[in-house]
Amino acid sequence: MIKDKDSITGSFHFVYIVTLIVGTIIQFSDESEFTVDMSNMNLTHVPEDLPPKTKILDMSQNNISELHLSDMSYLSGLKILRISHNRIWWLDFSIFKFNQDLEYLDLSYNQLRNMSCHLIRSLKHLDLSFNDFHVLPICKEFGNLTQLQFLGLSATKLRQLDLLPIAHLHLSYILLDLQGYYAKESEKGSLQILDTKTLHLVFHPNQLFSVQANMLVNNLGCLQLTNIKLNNDNCQVLIQFLSELTRGPTLLNFTLQHVKTTWKCLVRIFKFLWPKPVQYLNIYNLTIVESINKEYIHYPKTALKALTIEHVKNEVFLFSQTALYTIFSEMNIMMLTISDTPFIHMLCPPPSNTFKFLNFTQNVFTDSVFQSCSHLVRLETLILRKNKLKDLYKVGLMTKHMTSLEILDVSVNSLEYDRYDGNCTWVGSIVVLNLSSNILTDSVFRCLPPKVKVLDLHDNRIRSIPKPIMKLEDLQELNVASNSLAHFPDCGTFNRLSVLIIDSNSISNPSADFLQSCHNIRSMSAGNNPFQCTCELREFVQSLGQVASKVVEGWPDSYKCDSPENYKGTLLKDFHVSPLSCNTTLLLVTIGVAVLVFTVTVTALCIYFDLPWYLRMVFQWTQTRRRARNTPLEELQRTIQFHAFISYSEHDSAWVKNELVPCLEKEELRICLHERNFIPGKSIVENIINCIEKSYKSIFVLSPNFVQSEWCHYELYFAHHNLFHEGSNNLILILLEPIPQNCIPSKYHKLRALMTQRTYLEWPKEKSKHGLFWANIRAAFNMKLTLIAENNNAEAS
């Protein structure tokens, strides 16, 4: 969230190189098929099978020693050629005469000693540095390179007019490799570099600085020296070398890289540069040797705005801490950066200090730094990340007198806050606070600057944001990513919140109310949480879909289901669940309606098929069977006592008594009739069942009157049941009068079935056919039975 307020101290040459290379690559990004990378392949010569349309060719890090015309002539569209780190010792530039579009040529780190000067005018970047040239390889043809922006050269000797052929060119960057530079003490080199914005000089890394040469540069804006090794004796040699280079008013940026020096010499360099027009001084990879003693320096009025020192190695183990820190604390500049050093403390600067920006990243500062320091009243930005800070309360106390402080970065420390009184002291001007990557818990919300607008708490140990916390009414941006939060914060506490970063937490069931209640949110990142894809999440997903995609960062790729298992890995935008299963009220209403429809349907079917009639019949049958089971075994012994049981309607009784019964009894058949054989005291159903079971046959006299009799159907039902139960054919159907099918009620479907499936005897109207009818009746009783009297009284009768 908080970026170091670095000055523009970055080297201009680096920006230029990156811009040129990246810009060229972007230009041909749509032609990536024309890029050939053959670097680090142990090649000894240029391959012959390169694609003719190649535009970018990289053959660096190989063992190529020679280049020939035939190697390049067919690559007419070549624009970029990197052939550094090889073994080329001779080069004839005429081999590129067919490569008229060549703009970038890197021949650095080879073994070049000589070359011809048939240069391509289209070149913008030519790097001949880190080769074995004795003098600068500049010839008059270089003056034709009007598009040249970068030029890298090597030499062991400098001559004043070596660069005269390019005096009229306006170069952006000159890299001069002087690692092999040597001059006798009596000799003094001279070089007039007429016009360049950036000059980078590289010296031998293991030799004391000894270059004694006058260099005159016009319009120099950035000067960079690499590999500077100094002691107290040759320190003046470097200062003398810099005298001419730093004289011009345009030099704003001065960088020293890989510097090994004594403390005394370093202070002398500060003294030398302080009155110069340099505004940004950068020192990278600094090693301090020999000793550190107190040095007296009075900083005069200076144009210097920022000093950056990064990656410091101190080889002096016993020294005065005050001597070291005083030099920096008394500087009268606005911006000071000292990072990646073994410094354990920094003194409170004097009241006259002008510091507005202090960056002490990756040191060993403790909670005691700047305690009780009341002189940093102009300080606006303080960065103490990657130190040894432990107590958040003391950090707040440290800012008490920093009345202009707006940005504070104390990330990547070991900060804790375990007080419960919430009595923290912060300067009221802080608007940006970075507390990320510490070990802070929920209690941190009781110790925050009241006016903070941007708060970074990511990568801590926060489990929840307590509701009864101090009001952060000005908070606009909150980063609580990589904690253990289970819920979104309450916007009632942060009513101006516009940016929320809460990804990589433990949020499984976020509430949809957050987006609805936080009307000022314009950016939210909540991905990489263990979302539980259930009904509760459905409303949250819908609310995300209603928000503009630019508001929800990382949507939809970072928002995935973590559970249940069958949804794991599914994007939230692809998670769908039925509204019915998520709405309890709707579900209950649906079930109720379904049950009601089912009940109505079943009731209608029961009424249509007269189910109550069958239920009553089954009930009667069951009751009779139950009573039969409770009857003693000797009473259950039964044998057939009747040849036939006759079931008929009372309306047909005349025919039964006058025709059917006399005819059957004349044949000595014993007939069971309800009016004479039903036992008083038993239920009608019991009597029906007993008569059917004690009769060899059951005769049913069918007529329209029979159809209308409910008891007749009881008898028919039980007789038919007994038919299947006993496994015999004991039913005789006599059709006394024709029965139309439409006259049989639907509930008597068994009668319909019997009349359709079984043969019945029809009573003929003609008397001539009566004989045949009675013959068929007698044939149904084709076996002799030994009938046992129903009881003794019956036997006697």
CSV table of N, CA and C in Angstrom, one decimal, residues 442-448 464-472 490 493-494:
chain,number,residue,atom,x,y,z
A,442,ASP,N,-6.5,-8.5,17.3
A,442,ASP,CA,-7.7,-7.7,17.3
A,442,ASP,C,-7.5,-6.4,18.1
A,443,SER,N,-6.6,-6.4,19.1
A,443,SER,CA,-6.5,-5.3,20.0
A,443,SER,C,-5.8,-4.1,19.3
A,444,VAL,N,-5.3,-4.3,18.1
A,444,VAL,CA,-4.6,-3.2,17.4
A,444,VAL,C,-5.6,-2.0,17.1
A,445,PHE,N,-6.9,-2.4,17.0
A,445,PHE,CA,-7.9,-1.4,16.7
A,445,PHE,C,-8.2,-0.4,17.8
A,446,ARG,N,-7.6,-0.7,19.0
A,446,ARG,CA,-7.7,0.2,20.1
A,446,ARG,C,-6.5,1.1,20.2
A,447,CYS,N,-5.6,1.0,19.2
A,447,CYS,CA,-4.4,1.8,19.2
A,447,CYS,C,-4.0,2.2,17.8
A,448,LEU,N,-4.8,3.1,17.2
A,448,LEU,CA,-4.6,3.6,15.9
A,448,LEU,C,-4.7,5.1,15.8
A,464,SER,N,-10.9,-10.8,14.2
A,464,SER,CA,-12.1,-10.1,14.0
A,464,SER,C,-11.8,-8.6,14.2
A,465,ILE,N,-12.7,-7.8,13.7
A,465,ILE,CA,-12.6,-6.4,13.9
A,465,ILE,C,-13.7,-6.0,15.0
A,466,PRO,N,-13.3,-5.7,16.2
A,466,PRO,CA,-14.3,-5.5,17.2
A,466,PRO,C,-15.2,-4.3,16.9
A,467,LYS,N,-16.5,-4.4,17.2
A,467,LYS,CA,-17.4,-3.3,16.9
A,467,LYS,C,-17.2,-2.1,17.9
A,468,PRO,N,-17.1,-2.4,19.1
A,468,PRO,CA,-16.9,-1.2,20.0
A,468,PRO,C,-15.4,-0.7,20.0
A,469,ILE,N,-15.0,-0.2,18.8
A,469,ILE,CA,-13.7,0.3,18.7
A,469,ILE,C,-13.7,1.8,18.5
A,470,MET,N,-12.6,2.4,18.5
A,470,MET,CA,-12.5,3.9,18.3
A,470,MET,C,-13.0,4.2,16.9
A,471,LYS,N,-13.7,5.3,16.7
A,471,LYS,CA,-14.2,5.6,15.4
A,471,LYS,C,-13.1,6.1,14.5
A,472,LEU,N,-13.0,5.4,13.4
A,472,LEU,CA,-12.0,5.9,12.3
A,472,LEU,C,-12.8,6.5,11.2
A,490,ASP,N,-17.7,-3.9,9.6
A,490,ASP,CA,-19.0,-3.1,9.7
A,490,ASP,C,-18.7,-1.7,9.2
A,493,THR,N,-18.7,1.4,11.3
A,493,THR,CA,-17.5,1.9,12.0
A,493,THR,C,-16.6,2.7,11.1
A,494,PHE,N,-16.6,2.3,9.8
A,494,PHE,CA,-15.8,3.0,8.8
A,494,PHE,C,-16.7,3.5,7.7
